[in-house]
mmCIF file of C-alpha atoms in Angstrom:
data_model
loop_
_atom_site.group_PDB
_atom_site.id
_atom_site.type_symbol
_atom_site.label_atom_id
_atom_site.label_comp_id
_atom_site.label_asym_id
_atom_site.label_seq_id
_atom_site.Cartn_x
_atom_site.Cartn_y
_atom_site.Cartn_z
ATOM 1 C CA MET A 854 26.774 71.708 31.595
ATOM 2 C CA LEU A 855 24.166 69.168 30.489
ATOM 3 C CA GLU A 856 24.552 67.496 27.110
ATOM 4 C CA GLY A 857 21.825 68.014 24.508
ATOM 5 C CA TYR A 858 20.432 64.485 24.931
ATOM 6 C CA THR A 859 20.359 64.709 28.719
ATOM 7 C CA LEU A 860 18.898 68.207 28.611
ATOM 8 C CA PHE A 861 16.048 67.055 26.349
ATOM 9 C CA LEU A 862 15.192 64.143 28.649
ATOM 10 C CA PHE A 863 15.399 66.433 31.663
ATOM 11 C CA LEU A 864 12.916 68.848 30.034
ATOM 12 C CA VAL A 865 10.539 65.948 29.276
ATOM 13 C CA VAL A 866 10.778 64.835 32.911
ATOM 14 C CA MET A 867 9.989 68.346 34.139
ATOM 15 C CA VAL A 868 7.019 68.727 31.772
ATOM 16 C CA GLN A 869 5.637 65.387 32.983
ATOM 17 C CA LEU A 870 6.102 66.383 36.611
ATOM 18 C CA PHE A 871 4.600 69.862 36.214
ATOM 19 C CA SER A 872 1.539 68.726 34.249
ATOM 20 C CA GLY A 873 0.944 65.748 36.524
ATOM 21 C CA VAL A 874 1.314 67.608 39.812
ATOM 22 C CA LEU A 875 -0.791 70.509 38.499
ATOM 23 C CA ALA A 876 -3.639 68.288 37.255
ATOM 24 C CA ASN A 877 -3.654 65.981 40.282
ATOM 25 C CA GLY A 878 -3.163 68.899 42.656
ATOM 26 C CA LEU A 879 -6.189 70.655 41.152
ATOM 27 C CA ILE A 880 -8.277 67.513 41.669
ATOM 28 C CA VAL A 881 -7.245 67.348 45.334
ATOM 29 C CA VAL A 882 -7.785 71.087 45.926
ATOM 30 C CA VAL A 883 -11.197 71.142 44.219
ATOM 31 C CA ASN A 884 -12.462 68.185 46.244
ATOM 32 C CA ALA A 885 -10.951 69.556 49.462
ATOM 33 C CA THR A 886 -12.670 72.905 48.825
ATOM 34 C CA ASP A 887 -15.927 71.060 48.228
ATOM 35 C CA LEU A 888 -15.436 69.240 51.541
ATOM 36 C CA ILE A 889 -14.807 72.494 53.416
ATOM 37 C CA THR A 890 -17.773 74.376 51.923
ATOM 38 C CA ARG A 891 -20.327 71.564 52.026
ATOM 39 C CA ARG A 892 -18.971 69.716 55.084
ATOM 40 C CA LYS A 893 -19.066 66.447 53.123
ATOM 41 C CA MET A 894 -17.391 64.760 50.181
ATOM 42 C CA SER A 895 -19.060 62.555 47.594
ATOM 43 C CA PRO A 896 -17.766 58.968 47.176
ATOM 44 C CA LEU A 897 -16.482 59.874 43.695
ATOM 45 C CA GLY A 898 -14.727 62.948 45.096
ATOM 46 C CA LEU A 899 -13.093 60.829 47.812
ATOM 47 C CA LEU A 900 -11.905 58.282 45.262
ATOM 48 C CA LEU A 901 -10.588 60.975 42.910
ATOM 49 C CA SER A 902 -8.748 62.673 45.776
ATOM 50 C CA CYS A 903 -7.100 59.410 46.852
ATOM 51 C CA LEU A 904 -6.153 58.628 43.256
ATOM 52 C CA ALA A 905 -4.736 62.115 42.656
ATOM 53 C CA ALA A 906 -2.748 62.095 45.919
ATOM 54 C CA SER A 907 -1.248 58.672 45.164
ATOM 55 C CA ARG A 908 -0.334 59.819 41.658
ATOM 56 C CA ILE A 909 1.459 62.904 42.967
ATOM 57 C CA ILE A 910 3.582 60.721 45.263
ATOM 58 C CA LEU A 911 4.142 58.209 42.445
ATOM 59 C CA GLN A 912 5.311 60.942 40.083
ATOM 60 C CA LEU A 913 7.776 62.222 42.665
ATOM 61 C CA CYS A 914 9.142 58.672 42.981
ATOM 62 C CA ILE A 915 9.419 58.393 39.192
ATOM 63 C CA LEU A 916 11.121 61.793 39.126
ATOM 64 C CA PHE A 917 13.844 60.661 41.548
ATOM 65 C CA ALA A 918 14.384 57.489 39.484
ATOM 66 C CA GLN A 919 14.687 59.506 36.272
ATOM 67 C CA LEU A 920 17.001 62.118 37.810
ATOM 68 C CA GLY A 921 19.124 59.319 39.258
ATOM 69 C CA LEU A 922 19.520 57.753 35.816
ATOM 70 C CA LEU A 923 20.419 61.169 34.398
ATOM 71 C CA CYS A 924 23.091 61.428 37.143
ATOM 72 C CA LEU A 925 21.458 64.569 38.571
ATOM 73 C CA VAL A 926 20.784 63.061 42.020
ATOM 74 C CA LYS A 927 22.032 60.008 43.904
ATOM 75 C CA SER A 928 20.297 56.896 42.637
ATOM 76 C CA SER A 929 20.241 55.510 46.181
ATOM 77 C CA ILE A 930 17.315 57.853 46.969
ATOM 78 C CA PHE A 931 15.168 55.663 44.734
ATOM 79 C CA ALA A 932 16.960 52.354 45.199
ATOM 80 C CA TYR A 933 16.656 52.373 49.005
ATOM 81 C CA ASN A 934 12.878 52.885 48.780
ATOM 82 C CA VAL A 935 11.896 50.274 46.191
ATOM 83 C CA ALA A 936 9.279 48.746 48.521
ATOM 84 C CA PHE A 937 7.638 52.141 49.051
ATOM 85 C CA VAL A 938 7.531 52.771 45.285
ATOM 86 C CA PHE A 939 5.991 49.328 44.797
ATOM 87 C CA PHE A 940 3.355 50.155 47.445
ATOM 88 C CA ILE A 941 2.405 53.536 45.930
ATOM 89 C CA ASN A 942 2.296 52.164 42.399
ATOM 90 C CA GLU A 943 0.047 49.267 43.419
ATOM 91 C CA LEU A 944 -2.198 51.586 45.432
ATOM 92 C CA SER A 945 -2.514 53.950 42.464
ATOM 93 C CA LEU A 946 -3.489 51.033 40.214
ATOM 94 C CA TRP A 947 -6.168 49.933 42.689
ATOM 95 C CA PHE A 948 -7.663 53.443 42.940
ATOM 96 C CA ALA A 949 -7.736 53.743 39.137
ATOM 97 C CA THR A 950 -9.399 50.322 38.956
ATOM 98 C CA TRP A 951 -12.135 51.309 41.428
ATOM 99 C CA LEU A 952 -12.673 54.538 39.500
ATOM 100 C CA CYS A 953 -13.318 52.527 36.352
ATOM 101 C CA VAL A 954 -15.599 50.131 38.285
ATOM 102 C CA PHE A 955 -17.506 53.142 39.663
ATOM 103 C CA TYR A 956 -18.054 54.597 36.182
ATOM 104 C CA CYS A 957 -18.976 51.163 34.835
ATOM 105 C CA ALA A 958 -21.576 50.641 37.578
ATOM 106 C CA LYS A 959 -23.063 54.109 37.098
ATOM 107 C CA ILE A 960 -23.025 54.331 33.293
ATOM 108 C CA ALA A 961 -23.210 50.826 31.832
ATOM 109 C CA THR A 962 -26.585 49.150 31.332
ATOM 110 C CA ILE A 963 -26.188 45.433 31.995
ATOM 111 C CA SER A 964 -29.143 43.401 33.191
ATOM 112 C CA LEU A 965 -27.316 41.000 35.494
ATOM 113 C CA PRO A 966 -28.378 40.589 39.163
ATOM 114 C CA LEU A 967 -24.819 41.069 40.441
ATOM 115 C CA PHE A 968 -24.315 44.176 38.294
ATOM 116 C CA LEU A 969 -27.648 45.681 39.380
ATOM 117 C CA TRP A 970 -26.685 45.032 43.018
ATOM 118 C CA LEU A 971 -23.343 46.766 42.430
ATOM 119 C CA LYS A 972 -25.026 49.714 40.686
ATOM 120 C CA MET A 973 -27.234 50.338 43.756
ATOM 121 C CA ARG A 974 -24.434 50.013 46.327
ATOM 122 C CA ILE A 975 -21.254 51.221 44.608
ATOM 123 C CA SER A 976 -21.355 54.655 46.288
ATOM 124 C CA ARG A 977 -21.480 53.100 49.766
ATOM 125 C CA LEU A 978 -18.798 50.570 48.862
ATOM 126 C CA ILE A 979 -16.212 53.153 47.742
ATOM 127 C CA PRO A 980 -14.789 53.932 51.247
ATOM 128 C CA TRP A 981 -14.510 50.200 51.986
ATOM 129 C CA LEU A 982 -12.861 49.531 48.632
ATOM 130 C CA ILE A 983 -10.315 52.271 49.355
ATOM 131 C CA LEU A 984 -9.616 50.825 52.806
ATOM 132 C CA GLY A 985 -9.355 47.313 51.384
ATOM 133 C CA SER A 986 -6.900 48.512 48.728
ATOM 134 C CA VAL A 987 -4.676 50.112 51.365
ATOM 135 C CA LEU A 988 -4.709 46.953 53.493
ATOM 136 C CA TYR A 989 -4.061 44.672 50.525
ATOM 137 C CA SER A 990 -1.178 46.822 49.268
ATOM 138 C CA THR A 991 0.282 46.995 52.779
ATOM 139 C CA VAL A 992 0.214 43.205 53.153
ATOM 140 C CA THR A 993 1.801 42.606 49.745
ATOM 141 C CA VAL A 994 4.554 45.160 50.316
ATOM 142 C CA MET A 995 5.284 43.663 53.757
ATOM 143 C CA ILE A 996 5.682 40.210 52.183
ATOM 144 C CA TYR A 997 7.852 41.732 49.455
ATOM 145 C CA GLY A 998 9.981 43.589 52.036
ATOM 146 C CA ARG A 999 10.455 40.451 54.121
ATOM 147 C CA GLU A 1000 11.532 38.389 51.108
ATOM 148 C CA THR A 1001 14.021 41.023 49.899
ATOM 149 C CA SER A 1002 15.350 42.038 53.325
ATOM 150 C CA THR A 1003 18.443 39.862 52.814
ATOM 151 C CA ILE A 1004 19.498 41.847 49.723
ATOM 152 C CA PRO A 1005 22.081 44.496 50.695
ATOM 153 C CA LYS A 1006 21.022 48.077 50.077
ATOM 154 C CA GLN A 1007 24.359 48.774 48.393
ATOM 155 C CA MET A 1008 23.533 46.159 45.748
ATOM 156 C CA TYR A 1009 20.198 47.875 45.088
ATOM 157 C CA ALA A 1010 21.968 51.205 44.672
ATOM 158 C CA SER A 1011 24.681 49.810 42.396
ATOM 159 C CA PHE A 1012 22.082 48.024 40.301
ATOM 160 C CA PHE A 1013 20.854 51.410 39.060
ATOM 161 C CA SER A 1014 24.298 52.217 37.746
ATOM 162 C CA GLU A 1015 24.846 51.857 33.990
ATOM 163 C CA ASN A 1016 28.129 50.001 34.546
ATOM 164 C CA ALA A 1017 26.797 47.573 37.149
ATOM 165 C CA THR A 1018 27.675 43.907 36.703
ATOM 166 C CA GLN A 1019 25.635 42.538 39.606
ATOM 167 C CA VAL A 1020 22.195 41.072 39.112
ATOM 168 C CA ILE A 1021 19.590 40.976 41.856
ATOM 169 C CA LYS A 1022 17.869 37.614 42.031
ATOM 170 C CA LEU A 1023 14.451 37.931 43.607
ATOM 171 C CA HIS A 1024 12.951 35.028 45.516
ATOM 172 C CA ASN A 1025 10.017 33.247 43.920
ATOM 173 C CA MET A 1026 7.718 34.532 46.657
ATOM 174 C CA ALA A 1027 8.780 38.176 46.107
ATOM 175 C CA LEU A 1028 8.388 37.784 42.353
ATOM 176 C CA SER A 1029 4.945 36.219 42.774
ATOM 177 C CA VAL A 1030 3.858 39.051 45.081
ATOM 178 C CA ILE A 1031 4.943 41.664 42.525
ATOM 179 C CA ILE A 1032 3.147 39.932 39.651
ATOM 180 C CA LEU A 1033 -0.015 39.330 41.699
ATOM 181 C CA GLY A 1034 -0.023 42.877 43.085
ATOM 182 C CA LEU A 1035 0.124 44.361 39.577
ATOM 183 C CA THR A 1036 -2.069 41.826 37.770
ATOM 184 C CA LEU A 1037 -5.080 41.506 40.098
ATOM 185 C CA PRO A 1038 -6.231 45.163 39.878
ATOM 186 C CA SER A 1039 -5.378 45.196 36.165
ATOM 187 C CA LEU A 1040 -7.653 42.231 35.444
ATOM 188 C CA ILE A 1041 -10.551 43.875 37.279
ATOM 189 C CA PHE A 1042 -9.850 47.112 35.419
ATOM 190 C CA ILE A 1043 -9.785 45.425 32.003
ATOM 191 C CA VAL A 1044 -13.126 43.685 32.626
ATOM 192 C CA ALA A 1045 -14.748 46.917 33.881
ATOM 193 C CA VAL A 1046 -13.465 49.154 31.079
ATOM 194 C CA LEU A 1047 -14.369 46.659 28.336
ATOM 195 C CA LEU A 1048 -17.901 46.310 29.733
ATOM 196 C CA LEU A 1049 -18.168 50.086 29.885
ATOM 197 C CA ILE A 1050 -16.909 50.679 26.332
ATOM 198 C CA PHE A 1051 -19.138 47.915 24.973
ATOM 199 C CA SER A 1052 -22.181 49.349 26.786
ATOM 200 C CA LEU A 1053 -21.506 52.861 25.450
ATOM 201 C CA TRP A 1054 -20.944 51.557 21.926
ATOM 202 C CA TYR A 1055 -24.159 49.508 22.029
ATOM 203 C CA HIS A 1056 -26.177 52.469 23.318
ATOM 204 C CA SER A 1057 -24.658 54.741 20.665
ATOM 205 C CA TRP A 1058 -25.455 52.166 17.967
ATOM 206 C CA LYS A 1059 -29.106 51.984 19.095
ATOM 207 C CA MET A 1060 -29.386 55.784 18.968
ATOM 208 C CA ARG A 1061 -28.257 55.993 15.354
ATOM 209 C CA THR A 1062 -31.862 55.623 14.105
ATOM 210 C CA VAL A 1063 -33.314 58.160 16.560
ATOM 211 C CA VAL A 1064 -33.861 61.502 14.841
ATOM 212 C CA GLY A 1065 -32.571 64.601 16.592
ATOM 213 C CA THR A 1066 -30.250 62.780 19.032
ATOM 214 C CA SER A 1067 -26.545 63.418 19.271
ATOM 215 C CA ARG A 1068 -24.078 60.561 19.610
ATOM 216 C CA TYR A 1069 -21.191 62.918 20.328
ATOM 217 C CA THR A 1070 -21.398 62.453 24.103
ATOM 218 C CA HIS A 1071 -21.215 58.667 23.845
ATOM 219 C CA ILE A 1072 -18.386 58.736 21.316
ATOM 220 C CA SER A 1073 -16.451 61.244 23.438
ATOM 221 C CA ALA A 1074 -16.936 59.062 26.520
ATOM 222 C CA MET A 1075 -15.779 55.974 24.617
ATOM 223 C CA LEU A 1076 -12.629 57.755 23.435
ATOM 224 C CA SER A 1077 -11.952 58.968 26.976
ATOM 225 C CA PHE A 1078 -12.230 55.473 28.459
ATOM 226 C CA LEU A 1079 -10.270 53.994 25.568
ATOM 227 C CA SER A 1080 -7.399 56.407 26.273
ATOM 228 C CA PHE A 1081 -7.702 55.469 29.968
ATOM 229 C CA PHE A 1082 -7.387 51.792 28.988
ATOM 230 C CA ILE A 1083 -4.342 52.359 26.737
ATOM 231 C CA LEU A 1084 -2.469 54.449 29.326
ATOM 232 C CA TYR A 1085 -3.318 52.063 32.165
ATOM 233 C CA PHE A 1086 -2.315 48.967 30.184
ATOM 234 C CA CYS A 1087 0.977 50.526 29.030
ATOM 235 C CA HIS A 1088 1.761 51.519 32.624
ATOM 236 C CA TYR A 1089 0.953 47.990 33.817
ATOM 237 C CA MET A 1090 3.129 46.307 31.182
ATOM 238 C CA VAL A 1091 6.114 48.580 31.785
ATOM 239 C CA ALA A 1092 5.784 48.253 35.573
ATOM 240 C CA LEU A 1093 5.621 44.466 35.201
ATOM 241 C CA VAL A 1094 8.720 44.343 32.978
ATOM 242 C CA VAL A 1095 10.666 46.670 35.298
ATOM 243 C CA SER A 1096 9.606 44.811 38.452
ATOM 244 C CA THR A 1097 10.548 41.407 37.040
ATOM 245 C CA GLN A 1098 13.853 42.834 35.724
ATOM 246 C CA GLY A 1099 13.080 42.369 32.049
ATOM 247 C CA PHE A 1100 16.161 44.522 31.360
ATOM 248 C CA HIS A 1101 18.908 46.259 33.275
ATOM 249 C CA LEU A 1102 17.535 49.035 35.479
ATOM 250 C CA GLY A 1103 20.474 51.287 34.750
ATOM 251 C CA SER A 1104 20.139 51.035 30.987
ATOM 252 C CA THR A 1105 18.775 53.550 28.512
ATOM 253 C CA ASP A 1106 15.763 51.287 27.934
ATOM 254 C CA PHE A 1107 14.843 51.650 31.584
ATOM 255 C CA LEU A 1108 15.037 55.431 31.282
ATOM 256 C CA TYR A 1109 12.635 55.434 28.340
ATOM 257 C CA CYS A 1110 10.314 53.127 30.251
ATOM 258 C CA THR A 1111 10.251 55.512 33.217
ATOM 259 C CA LEU A 1112 9.311 58.279 30.781
ATOM 260 C CA LEU A 1113 6.476 56.096 29.486
ATOM 261 C CA VAL A 1114 5.362 55.247 33.015
ATOM 262 C CA GLY A 1115 5.424 58.946 33.926
ATOM 263 C CA MET A 1116 2.957 59.711 31.124
ATOM 264 C CA TYR A 1117 0.155 57.722 32.761
ATOM 265 C CA PRO A 1118 -0.373 59.618 36.053
ATOM 266 C CA SER A 1119 0.014 63.003 34.363
ATOM 267 C CA LEU A 1120 -1.764 62.595 31.021
ATOM 268 C CA HIS A 1121 -4.714 60.620 32.335
ATOM 269 C CA SER A 1122 -5.370 63.149 35.098
ATOM 270 C CA VAL A 1123 -5.588 65.881 32.452
ATOM 271 C CA ILE A 1124 -7.997 63.710 30.427
ATOM 272 C CA LEU A 1125 -9.958 63.051 33.618
ATOM 273 C CA ILE A 1126 -10.464 66.770 34.220
ATOM 274 C CA LEU A 1127 -11.412 67.487 30.609
ATOM 275 C CA GLY A 1128 -13.779 64.506 30.421
ATOM 276 C CA ASN A 1129 -15.623 65.106 33.698
ATOM 277 C CA PRO A 1130 -18.054 68.058 33.286
ATOM 278 C CA LYS A 1131 -18.484 68.640 37.028
ATOM 279 C CA LEU A 1132 -14.763 68.446 37.722
ATOM 280 C CA ARG A 1133 -13.989 70.665 34.725
ATOM 281 C CA GLN A 1134 -16.514 73.255 35.921
ATOM 282 C CA ASN A 1135 -15.120 73.195 39.464
ATOM 283 C CA VAL A 1136 -11.581 73.695 38.151
ATOM 284 C CA LYS A 1137 -12.757 76.682 36.075
ATOM 285 C CA MET A 1138 -14.497 78.160 39.133
ATOM 286 C CA PHE A 1139 -11.325 77.604 41.161
ATOM 287 C CA PHE A 1140 -9.218 79.530 38.613
ATOM 288 C CA VAL A 1141 -11.813 82.324 38.467
ATOM 289 C CA HIS A 1142 -11.808 82.563 42.256
ATOM 290 C CA CYS A 1143 -7.987 82.681 42.328
ATOM 291 C CA LYS A 1144 -8.006 85.420 39.681
ATOM 292 C CA ARG A 1145 -10.503 87.494 41.683
ATOM 293 C CA CYS A 1146 -8.440 87.094 44.850
ATOM 294 C CA HIS A 1147 -5.340 88.204 42.950
ATOM 295 C CA CYS A 1148 -7.159 91.279 41.594
ATOM 296 C CA VAL A 1149 -8.412 92.211 45.068
ATOM 297 C CA ARG A 1150 -4.925 91.897 46.551
ATOM 298 C CA ALA A 1151 -3.469 93.976 43.743
ATOM 299 C CA GLU A 1152 -6.094 96.679 44.313
ATOM 300 C CA ILE A 1153 -5.463 96.750 48.061
ATOM 301 C CA THR A 1154 -1.696 96.944 47.471
ATOM 302 C CA SER A 1155 -2.096 99.832 44.996
ATOM 303 C CA ARG A 1156 -4.255 101.791 47.471
ATOM 304 C CA LYS A 1157 -1.644 101.428 50.174
#
């Protein structure tokens, strides 16, 4: 029988998992349906699908870490796959960064030659950026795996225990790889999102004197990207503290941090659907189509 405290945390974990998998799964299904019907996928759809798929895998990894800390599964499931978790987390950060760069290039109005060049070519660059992110994350995780290969797996597993007395000392190279892998995409993201928010604010400020124009769209977009920035930055900071062993991984603080990290891939995907008119419309059409199929099946079953 679960205690009240453990039961509450378990319910929070399940809500995070359900909302995240549902939102990200809808993004993948909608874009896959679009690919099947139109025989092609837009660069934005490809990027959203990759981001959603990586977030689903990341949330499953976070789930196993949380359940291990709640003593509901063996913590070794997570501890033996630290390198894989590091790879998926870094890949998810890169995809989110390129999504912000894509929106910045398409929406922001900045009269710089480099920015104008990026605005014209960002759609064609998306597949190469995705491929480059996969290669970069693979190289960094291989370096990390090589540097930590001398650490016994049993020590990793015991380190997730609340009563553990051992401390894992990472090599300087492994620590540098972790920090670089998390910081590089985050720096690009921060620059892109700040340029985007500033451009939207400036455009909204210029429209204040125009009669009959609505600033609601710009303000809504600014709030959406601001929430994206807050969730991304919180995820980055917590991931950095956890990766550099800012506190004991088996402690209660680590459990709360995993809950905070789990908010990012689930909550932002929901915001992404609500803030993207085309994606929101496609999700509505998907639910309507599913409802019609259910009604047809029910009618056929009743006739039989």
